[in-house]
Short mmCIF file of C-alpha atoms in Angstrom, two decimals:
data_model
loop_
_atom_site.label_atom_id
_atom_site.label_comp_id
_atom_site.label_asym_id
_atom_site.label_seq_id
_atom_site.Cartn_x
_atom_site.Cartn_y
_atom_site.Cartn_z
CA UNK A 1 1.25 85.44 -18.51
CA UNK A 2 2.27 82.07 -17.04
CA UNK A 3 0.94 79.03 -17.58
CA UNK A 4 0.41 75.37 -19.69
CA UNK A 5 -1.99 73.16 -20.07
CA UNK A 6 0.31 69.97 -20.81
CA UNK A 7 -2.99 67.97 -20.63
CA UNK A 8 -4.05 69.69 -24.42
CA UNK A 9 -2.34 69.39 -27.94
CA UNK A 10 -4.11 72.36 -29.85
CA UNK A 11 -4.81 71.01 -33.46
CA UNK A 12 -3.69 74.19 -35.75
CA UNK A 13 -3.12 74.55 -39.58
CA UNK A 14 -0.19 74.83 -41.19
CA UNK A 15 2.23 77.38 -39.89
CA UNK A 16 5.95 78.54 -40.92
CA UNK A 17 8.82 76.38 -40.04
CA UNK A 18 11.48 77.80 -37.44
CA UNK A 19 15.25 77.71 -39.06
CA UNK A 20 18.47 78.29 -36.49
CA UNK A 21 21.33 78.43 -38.28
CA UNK A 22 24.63 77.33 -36.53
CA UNK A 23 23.10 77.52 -33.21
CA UNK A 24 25.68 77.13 -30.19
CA UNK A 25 23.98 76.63 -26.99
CA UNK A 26 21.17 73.76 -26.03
CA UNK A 27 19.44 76.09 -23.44
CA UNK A 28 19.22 78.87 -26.81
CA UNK A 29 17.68 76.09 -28.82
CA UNK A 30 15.26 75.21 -25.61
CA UNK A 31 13.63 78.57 -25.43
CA UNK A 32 13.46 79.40 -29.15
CA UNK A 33 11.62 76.18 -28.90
CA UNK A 34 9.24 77.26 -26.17
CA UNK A 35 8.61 80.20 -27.73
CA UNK A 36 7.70 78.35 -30.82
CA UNK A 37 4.92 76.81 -29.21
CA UNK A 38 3.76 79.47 -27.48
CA UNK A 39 2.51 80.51 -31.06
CA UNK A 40 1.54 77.53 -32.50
CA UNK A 41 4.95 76.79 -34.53
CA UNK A 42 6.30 73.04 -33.96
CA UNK A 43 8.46 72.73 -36.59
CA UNK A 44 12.47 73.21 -35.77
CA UNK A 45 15.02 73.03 -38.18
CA UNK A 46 18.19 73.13 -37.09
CA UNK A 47 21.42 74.01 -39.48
CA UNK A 48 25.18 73.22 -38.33
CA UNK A 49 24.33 73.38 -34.72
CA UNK A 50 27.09 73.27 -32.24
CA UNK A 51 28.79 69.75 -32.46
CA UNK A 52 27.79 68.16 -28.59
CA UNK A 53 24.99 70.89 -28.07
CA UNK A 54 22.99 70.19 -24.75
CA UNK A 55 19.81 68.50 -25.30
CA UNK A 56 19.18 67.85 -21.77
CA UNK A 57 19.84 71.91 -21.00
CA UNK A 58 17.66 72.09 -23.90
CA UNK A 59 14.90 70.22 -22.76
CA UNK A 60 14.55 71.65 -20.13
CA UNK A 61 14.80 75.28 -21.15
CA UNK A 62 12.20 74.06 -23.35
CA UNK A 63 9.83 74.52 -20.10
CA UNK A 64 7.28 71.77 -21.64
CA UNK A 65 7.76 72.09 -25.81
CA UNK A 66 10.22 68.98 -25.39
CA UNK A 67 8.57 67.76 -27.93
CA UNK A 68 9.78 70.37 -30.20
CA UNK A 69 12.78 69.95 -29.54
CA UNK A 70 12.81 66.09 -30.01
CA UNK A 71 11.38 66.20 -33.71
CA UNK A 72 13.65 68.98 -34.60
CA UNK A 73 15.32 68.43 -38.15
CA UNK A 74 19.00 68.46 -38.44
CA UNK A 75 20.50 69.91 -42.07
CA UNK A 76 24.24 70.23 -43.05
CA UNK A 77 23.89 73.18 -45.05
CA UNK A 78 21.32 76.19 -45.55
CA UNK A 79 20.33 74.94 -48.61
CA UNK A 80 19.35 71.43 -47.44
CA UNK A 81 17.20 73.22 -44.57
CA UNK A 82 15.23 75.10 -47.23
CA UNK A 83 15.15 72.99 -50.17
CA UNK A 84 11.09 72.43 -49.78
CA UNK A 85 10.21 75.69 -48.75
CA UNK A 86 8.84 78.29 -50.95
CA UNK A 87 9.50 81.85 -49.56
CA UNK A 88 11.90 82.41 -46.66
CA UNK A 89 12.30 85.71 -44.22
CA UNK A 90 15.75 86.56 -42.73
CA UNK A 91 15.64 88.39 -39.68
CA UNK A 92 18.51 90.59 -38.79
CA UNK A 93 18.65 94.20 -37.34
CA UNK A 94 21.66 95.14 -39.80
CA UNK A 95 21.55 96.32 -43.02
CA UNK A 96 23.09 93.97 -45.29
CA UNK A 97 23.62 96.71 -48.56
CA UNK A 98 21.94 94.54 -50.95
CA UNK A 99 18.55 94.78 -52.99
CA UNK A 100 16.10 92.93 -51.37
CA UNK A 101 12.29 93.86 -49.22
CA UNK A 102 12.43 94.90 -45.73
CA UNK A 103 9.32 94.23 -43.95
CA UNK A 104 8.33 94.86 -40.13
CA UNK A 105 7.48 91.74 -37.94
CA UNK A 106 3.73 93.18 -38.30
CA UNK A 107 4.09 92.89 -42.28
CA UNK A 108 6.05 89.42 -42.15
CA UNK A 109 3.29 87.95 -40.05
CA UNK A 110 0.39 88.88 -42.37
CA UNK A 111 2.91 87.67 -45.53
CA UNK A 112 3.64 84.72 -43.96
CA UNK A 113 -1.16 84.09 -43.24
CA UNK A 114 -1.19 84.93 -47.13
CA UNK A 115 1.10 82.57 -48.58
CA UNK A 116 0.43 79.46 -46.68
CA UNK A 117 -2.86 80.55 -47.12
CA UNK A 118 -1.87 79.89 -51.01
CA UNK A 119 -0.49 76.51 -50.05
CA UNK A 120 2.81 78.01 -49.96
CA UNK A 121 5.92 76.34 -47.37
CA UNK A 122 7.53 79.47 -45.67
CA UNK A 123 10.13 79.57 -43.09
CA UNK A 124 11.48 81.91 -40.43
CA UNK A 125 15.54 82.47 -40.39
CA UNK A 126 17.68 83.05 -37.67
CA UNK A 127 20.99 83.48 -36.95
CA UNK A 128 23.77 82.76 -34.08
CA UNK A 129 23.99 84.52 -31.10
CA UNK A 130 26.59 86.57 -31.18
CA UNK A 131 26.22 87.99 -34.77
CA UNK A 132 23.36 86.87 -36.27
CA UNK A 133 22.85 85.45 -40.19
CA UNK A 134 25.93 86.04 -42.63
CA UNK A 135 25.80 88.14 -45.65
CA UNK A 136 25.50 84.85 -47.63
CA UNK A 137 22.67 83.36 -45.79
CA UNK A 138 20.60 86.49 -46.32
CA UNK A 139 21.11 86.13 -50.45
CA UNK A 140 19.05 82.88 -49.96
CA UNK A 141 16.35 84.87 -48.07
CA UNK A 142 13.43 86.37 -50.21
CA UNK A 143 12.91 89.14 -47.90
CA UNK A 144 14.38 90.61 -45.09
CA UNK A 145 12.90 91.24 -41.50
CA UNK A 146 13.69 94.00 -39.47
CA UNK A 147 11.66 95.49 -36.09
CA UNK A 148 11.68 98.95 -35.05
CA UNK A 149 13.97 98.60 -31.62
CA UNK A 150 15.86 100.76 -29.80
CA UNK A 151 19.31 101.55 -32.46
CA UNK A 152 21.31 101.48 -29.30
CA UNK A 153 20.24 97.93 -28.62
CA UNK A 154 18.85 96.80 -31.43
CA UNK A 155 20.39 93.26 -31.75
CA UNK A 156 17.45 90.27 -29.58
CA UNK A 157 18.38 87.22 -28.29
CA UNK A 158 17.43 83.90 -30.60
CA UNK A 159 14.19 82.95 -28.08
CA UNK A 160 13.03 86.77 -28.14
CA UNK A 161 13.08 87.07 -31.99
CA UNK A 162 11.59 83.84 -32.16
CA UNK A 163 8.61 85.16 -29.52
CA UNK A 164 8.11 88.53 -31.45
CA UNK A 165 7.53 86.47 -34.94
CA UNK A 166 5.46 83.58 -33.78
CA UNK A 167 3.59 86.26 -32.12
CA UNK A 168 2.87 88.56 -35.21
CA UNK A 169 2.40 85.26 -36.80
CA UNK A 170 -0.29 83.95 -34.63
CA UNK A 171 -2.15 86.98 -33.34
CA UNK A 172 -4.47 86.77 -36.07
CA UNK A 173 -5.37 83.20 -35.32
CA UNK A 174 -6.10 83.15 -31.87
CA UNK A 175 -9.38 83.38 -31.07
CA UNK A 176 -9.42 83.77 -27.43
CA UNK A 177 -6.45 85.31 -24.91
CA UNK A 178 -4.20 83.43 -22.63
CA UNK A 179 -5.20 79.98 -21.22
CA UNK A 180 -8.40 78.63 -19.86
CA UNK A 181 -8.71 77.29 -15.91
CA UNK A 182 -10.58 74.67 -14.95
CA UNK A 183 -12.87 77.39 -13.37
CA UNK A 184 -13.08 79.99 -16.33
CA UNK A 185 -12.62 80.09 -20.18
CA UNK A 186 -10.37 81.53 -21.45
CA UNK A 187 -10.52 85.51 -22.27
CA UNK A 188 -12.73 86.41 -25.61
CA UNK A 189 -10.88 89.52 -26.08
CA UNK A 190 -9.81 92.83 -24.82
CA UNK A 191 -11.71 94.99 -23.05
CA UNK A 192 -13.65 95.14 -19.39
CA UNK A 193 -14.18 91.89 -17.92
CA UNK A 194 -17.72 90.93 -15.72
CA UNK A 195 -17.56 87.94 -14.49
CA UNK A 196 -20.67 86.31 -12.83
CA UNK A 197 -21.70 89.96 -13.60
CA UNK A 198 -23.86 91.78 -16.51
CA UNK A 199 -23.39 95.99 -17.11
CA UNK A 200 -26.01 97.18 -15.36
CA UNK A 201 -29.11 98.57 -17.14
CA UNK A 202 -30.46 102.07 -17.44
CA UNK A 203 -33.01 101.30 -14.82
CA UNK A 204 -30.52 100.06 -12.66
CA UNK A 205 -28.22 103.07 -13.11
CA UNK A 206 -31.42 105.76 -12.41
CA UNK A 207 -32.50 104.26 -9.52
CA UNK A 208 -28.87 104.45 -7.63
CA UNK A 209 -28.34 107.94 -9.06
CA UNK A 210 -31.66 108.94 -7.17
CA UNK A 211 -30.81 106.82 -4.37
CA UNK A 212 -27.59 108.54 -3.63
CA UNK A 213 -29.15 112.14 -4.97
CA UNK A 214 -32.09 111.11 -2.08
CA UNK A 215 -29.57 110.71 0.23
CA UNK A 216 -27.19 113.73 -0.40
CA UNK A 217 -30.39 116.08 -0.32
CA UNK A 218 -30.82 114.73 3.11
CA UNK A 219 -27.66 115.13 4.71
CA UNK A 220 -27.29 118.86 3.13
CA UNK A 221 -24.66 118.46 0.93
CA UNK A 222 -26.17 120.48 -2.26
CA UNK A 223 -25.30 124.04 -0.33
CA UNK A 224 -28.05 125.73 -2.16
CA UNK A 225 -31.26 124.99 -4.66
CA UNK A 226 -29.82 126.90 -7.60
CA UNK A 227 -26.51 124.67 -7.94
CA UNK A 228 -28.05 121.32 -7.44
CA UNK A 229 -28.68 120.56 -11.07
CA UNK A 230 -25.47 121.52 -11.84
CA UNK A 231 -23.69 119.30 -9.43
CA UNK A 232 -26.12 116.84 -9.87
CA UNK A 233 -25.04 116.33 -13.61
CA UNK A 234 -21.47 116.37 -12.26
CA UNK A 235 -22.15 113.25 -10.10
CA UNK A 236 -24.12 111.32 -12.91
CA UNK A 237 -20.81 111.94 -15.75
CA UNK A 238 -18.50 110.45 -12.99
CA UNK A 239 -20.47 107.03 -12.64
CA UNK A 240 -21.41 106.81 -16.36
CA UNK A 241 -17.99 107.32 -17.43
CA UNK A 242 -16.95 103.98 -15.33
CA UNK A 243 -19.03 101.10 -17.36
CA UNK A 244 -20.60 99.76 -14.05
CA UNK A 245 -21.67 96.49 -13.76
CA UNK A 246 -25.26 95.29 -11.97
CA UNK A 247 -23.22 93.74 -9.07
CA UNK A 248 -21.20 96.99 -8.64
CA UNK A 249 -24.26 99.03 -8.92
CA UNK A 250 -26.16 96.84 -6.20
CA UNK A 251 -22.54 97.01 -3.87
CA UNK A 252 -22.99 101.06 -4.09
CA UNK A 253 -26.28 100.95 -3.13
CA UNK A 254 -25.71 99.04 -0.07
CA UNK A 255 -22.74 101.70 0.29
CA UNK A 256 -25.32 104.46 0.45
CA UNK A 257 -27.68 102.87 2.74
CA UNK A 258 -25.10 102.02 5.66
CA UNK A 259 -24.11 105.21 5.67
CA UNK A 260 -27.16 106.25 5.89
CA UNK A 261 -28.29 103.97 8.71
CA UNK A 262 -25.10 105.22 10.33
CA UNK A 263 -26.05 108.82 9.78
CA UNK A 264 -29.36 108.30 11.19
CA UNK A 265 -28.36 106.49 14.39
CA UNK A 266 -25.76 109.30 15.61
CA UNK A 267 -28.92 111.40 15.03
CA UNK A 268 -30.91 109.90 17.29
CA UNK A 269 -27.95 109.47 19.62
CA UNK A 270 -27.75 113.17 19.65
CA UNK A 271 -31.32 113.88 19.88
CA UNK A 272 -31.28 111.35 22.68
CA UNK A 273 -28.57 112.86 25.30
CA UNK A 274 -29.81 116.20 24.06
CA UNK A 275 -33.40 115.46 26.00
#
């Protein structure tokens, strides 16, 4: 899944802001920041970081979103950070014992489309590294954000939180899968892929099945008349079940015939040193 096009700035609507609370380390801030843009989020806000954090660790854990990284915000305070936004999601795996939403990543994401949708400001919250958002930083939260992870390691790094949020966030934007080559667009979707290829036709199909039924006749490999339909069905499921394209189609023909040229040279080889 590697790969940027640095030559591109992707034009996208608005999107949630990014909040790190109190963050320590410059290479943390970097690769929240990369993840950010994997997902179309450029806006960093950054509360109480680390007096002397790293921006040149940063920048370059940034792998390319430098950018985000130079425009992020710097707030004081919590409440400075947020002061413009209108709904704001706390992620933490803990249970914080207070009366408020929980929503999956899944739910937050299609929250989040819906209220800037609205013309709403929201904002993703995270917290330090080694123990997350405080008690009182989740009270200023209007919902809380919680995946379903392993309990036994249930806390992720800042950039991995980050990563699974932008991408519940953005997967119902994207219109096409990873990143275009200067030889191919990029994918439309899941699903099988045919390049330079088309599926192959019913015609197409028909004619190889009695190609290689021709063929099999010939070299005795139905034992007996009675089970040849049956077996012959048999061989038809196995290639319908495989979605094959034209070019595949053609390549298994031409299969079938050298091995039938093959077959029919040892023939006459034999039939040659037997007179």
């Amino acid at each position: 899944m590697a790969g940027t096009d640095k030559t591109k700035e992707q034009a996208f609507g608005p999107a949630p802001s990014v909040v790190l609370v109190n963050p320590q380390l410059g290479e943390n801030i970097g690769m929240a920041a990369r993840a950010m843009a994997n997902f179309g989020l450029f806006d960093l806000k950054l509360v109480d970081p680390r007096v002397g954090w790293d921006r040149e660790k940063a920048q370059a854990a940034a792998s390319g979103a430098h950018e985000t990284v130079e425009k992020a915000s710097v707030y004081n305070t919590l409440e400075e950070a947020l002061k413009e936004v209108h709904y704001v999601y706390a992620t933490t795996a803990r249970p914080r014992g207070m009366t408020k939403e929980v929503l999956t990543p899944e739910q937050a994401g299609l929250d989040m489309r819906a209220r800037i949708a609205r013309g709403e400001k929201v904002a993703m919250m995270f917290g330090r590294e080694r123990f997350g958002l405080n008690n009182d930083e989740v009270s200023l939260a209007d919902v809380i954000v919680t995946a379903p992870v392993n309990p036994a390691y249930a806390s992720l790094n800042i950039a991995q939180a980050v990563l699974l949020m932008g991408y519940e966030w953005f997967k119902h934007e994207a219109t096409s899968l990873g990143q275009a080559t200067p030889e191919l667009p990029a994918l439309e979707g899941p699903g099988l892929q045919m390049p330079d290829t088309r599926p192959a036709t019913k015609d197409e199909l028909y004619g190889f099945y009695d190609h290689l039924e021709r063929e099999l006749w010939e070299v005795g490999f139905f034992k007996t008349t009675e089970k040849r339909p049956g077996m012959l069905r048999n061989i038809r499921n196995i290639f319908a079940r495989t979605a094959l394209s034209a070019q595949e189609v053609s390549t298994l023909r031409g299969i079938i015939s050298s091995l039938t040229r093959v077959h029919e040279l040892r023939k006459q080889k034999r039939s040659a040193e037997e007179t």
